Amino acid sequence: LDRLKVLKKMPRSGGDLRRFLQKVETSLPSCTPEAARLALSTFAELRCRQGAMTAWPLILKNRNTLLAPCLAESVWAASAVPNPPKEVVYEAVGLARQVSPQLPELTEGLVYRCVYGLARMHEGRGSQDFLRRAERILV
């Protein structure tokens, strides 16, 4: 993933991309929750939908062990995925609700990314408590 960040691009589509994503799928289940979050964020930054969707289930599986900064970053990453499936949008809103009580502990940058990610995916329905807390922190 570090190499991909340096190159700022994914393998070309087709066989190279499929082989790369198969390697990722094989290695991710044995990764730590933090490594899964790193994979999700990296794929989101590279706008690689397939890679991000491969990492997403591991975020959900470990959502109760991930720290608030990782959850906030995951909300942003989910919003950066091109055309995220509806269930991913709903699950990301759930992560935002989970991180909501811990918003005061986050850096301003993470609060911004989480709020921005939530706004990018969702019109705010069911997220009023999260948005209220974020507004209190930022004002």
Coordinates of C-alpha atoms in Angstrom, one line a residue:
L1 CA 0.0 0.0 0.0
D2 CA 2.9 2.4 0.7
R3 CA 4.1 1.8 -2.9
L4 CA 0.7 2.6 -4.2
K5 CA 0.6 5.8 -2.3
V6 CA 4.0 6.8 -3.7
L7 CA 3.0 5.9 -7.3
K8 CA -0.5 7.5 -6.7
K9 CA -2.1 5.0 -9.1
M10 CA -3.5 1.5 -9.1
P11 CA -2.5 -1.3 -11.5
R12 CA -4.1 -0.9 -14.8
S13 CA -7.5 -2.4 -15.2
G14 CA -8.0 -6.0 -16.3
G15 CA -5.8 -8.9 -15.3
D16 CA -3.2 -6.8 -13.3
L17 CA -5.9 -5.2 -11.2
R18 CA -7.7 -8.5 -10.6
R19 CA -4.4 -10.2 -9.5
F20 CA -3.6 -7.3 -7.2
L21 CA -7.0 -7.3 -5.6
Q22 CA -6.9 -11.1 -5.1
K23 CA -3.6 -10.6 -3.2
V24 CA -5.3 -8.0 -1.1
E25 CA -8.3 -10.2 -0.4
T26 CA -6.0 -13.0 0.6
S27 CA -4.0 -10.9 3.0
L28 CA -6.6 -8.6 4.6
P29 CA -8.4 -11.2 6.8
S30 CA -5.1 -11.8 8.7
C31 CA -4.4 -8.1 9.1
T32 CA -5.0 -6.1 12.3
P33 CA -8.0 -3.8 12.4
E34 CA -5.7 -0.8 11.9
A35 CA -4.2 -2.3 8.8
A36 CA -7.7 -2.8 7.4
R37 CA -8.4 0.9 8.1
L38 CA -5.2 1.8 6.4
A39 CA -6.1 -0.3 3.3
L40 CA -9.6 1.3 3.2
S41 CA -8.2 4.8 3.4
T42 CA -5.5 4.1 0.8
F43 CA -7.9 2.6 -1.7
A44 CA -10.4 5.5 -1.1
E45 CA -7.6 8.1 -1.7
L46 CA -6.7 6.2 -5.0
R47 CA -10.5 6.0 -5.8
C48 CA -10.2 2.3 -6.2
R49 CA -13.8 1.1 -5.5
Q50 CA -12.9 -2.7 -5.7
G51 CA -10.1 -2.4 -3.1
A52 CA -12.1 -0.2 -0.7
M53 CA -15.1 -2.6 -0.9
T54 CA -12.7 -5.5 -0.1
A55 CA -11.5 -3.7 3.1
W56 CA -14.9 -2.4 4.2
P57 CA -16.2 -5.6 5.7
L58 CA -13.2 -5.9 7.9
I59 CA -13.9 -2.4 9.3
L60 CA -17.4 -3.4 10.1
K61 CA -16.2 -6.6 11.7
N62 CA -13.8 -4.7 13.9
R63 CA -15.9 -1.6 14.5
N64 CA -16.1 -2.3 18.3
T65 CA -12.3 -2.5 18.7
L66 CA -11.3 0.4 16.4
L67 CA -10.6 3.7 18.1
A68 CA -12.6 6.8 17.3
P69 CA -10.0 8.3 15.0
C70 CA -10.0 5.1 12.9
L71 CA -13.8 5.1 12.8
A72 CA -13.9 8.8 11.7
E73 CA -11.3 8.1 9.0
S74 CA -13.4 5.1 7.8
V75 CA -16.5 7.3 7.4
W76 CA -14.5 9.7 5.2
A77 CA -13.0 6.8 3.3
A78 CA -16.5 5.2 2.6
S79 CA -17.6 8.6 1.2
A80 CA -14.6 8.8 -1.1
V81 CA -15.5 5.5 -2.8
P82 CA -17.0 6.1 -6.2
N83 CA -20.7 5.2 -6.2
P84 CA -20.8 3.4 -2.8
P85 CA -23.5 0.9 -2.5
K86 CA -26.5 2.0 -0.4
E87 CA -25.7 -0.5 2.4
V88 CA -22.2 1.0 2.7
V89 CA -23.8 4.5 3.0
Y90 CA -26.0 3.2 5.8
E91 CA -23.2 1.4 7.5
A92 CA -21.0 4.5 7.4
V93 CA -23.7 6.5 9.0
G94 CA -23.8 3.9 11.7
L95 CA -20.0 4.4 12.2
A96 CA -20.6 8.1 12.4
R97 CA -23.2 7.6 15.1
Q98 CA -20.8 5.3 17.0
V99 CA -18.0 7.9 16.9
S100 CA -20.4 10.7 17.8
P101 CA -19.9 10.6 21.7
Q102 CA -16.1 10.7 21.1
L103 CA -16.0 13.7 18.8
P104 CA -14.4 16.1 21.4
E105 CA -11.4 13.7 21.5
L106 CA -10.8 13.9 17.7
T107 CA -8.5 16.4 16.0
E108 CA -10.2 19.2 14.0
G109 CA -9.0 17.5 10.8
L110 CA -10.6 14.2 11.7
V111 CA -13.9 15.9 12.7
Y112 CA -13.9 17.8 9.4
R113 CA -13.2 14.6 7.4
C114 CA -15.9 12.7 9.3
V115 CA -18.5 15.5 8.9
Y116 CA -17.6 16.1 5.3
G117 CA -17.8 12.3 4.5
L118 CA -21.1 12.1 6.2
A119 CA -22.5 15.1 4.3
R120 CA -21.1 13.8 1.0
M121 CA -23.0 10.5 1.4
H122 CA -26.1 11.3 3.4
E123 CA -28.6 14.1 3.6
G124 CA -28.6 14.0 7.4
R125 CA -31.6 11.8 8.0
G126 CA -31.0 10.0 11.3
S127 CA -27.7 11.8 11.9
Q128 CA -29.0 14.9 13.7
D129 CA -27.3 14.0 17.0
F130 CA -24.0 13.5 15.3
L131 CA -24.3 16.8 13.4
R132 CA -25.3 18.7 16.6
R133 CA -22.3 17.4 18.5
A134 CA -19.9 18.2 15.6
E135 CA -21.4 21.7 15.4
R136 CA -20.8 22.3 19.1
I137 CA -17.2 21.2 18.8
L138 CA -16.5 23.3 15.8
V139 CA -18.2 26.5 17.0

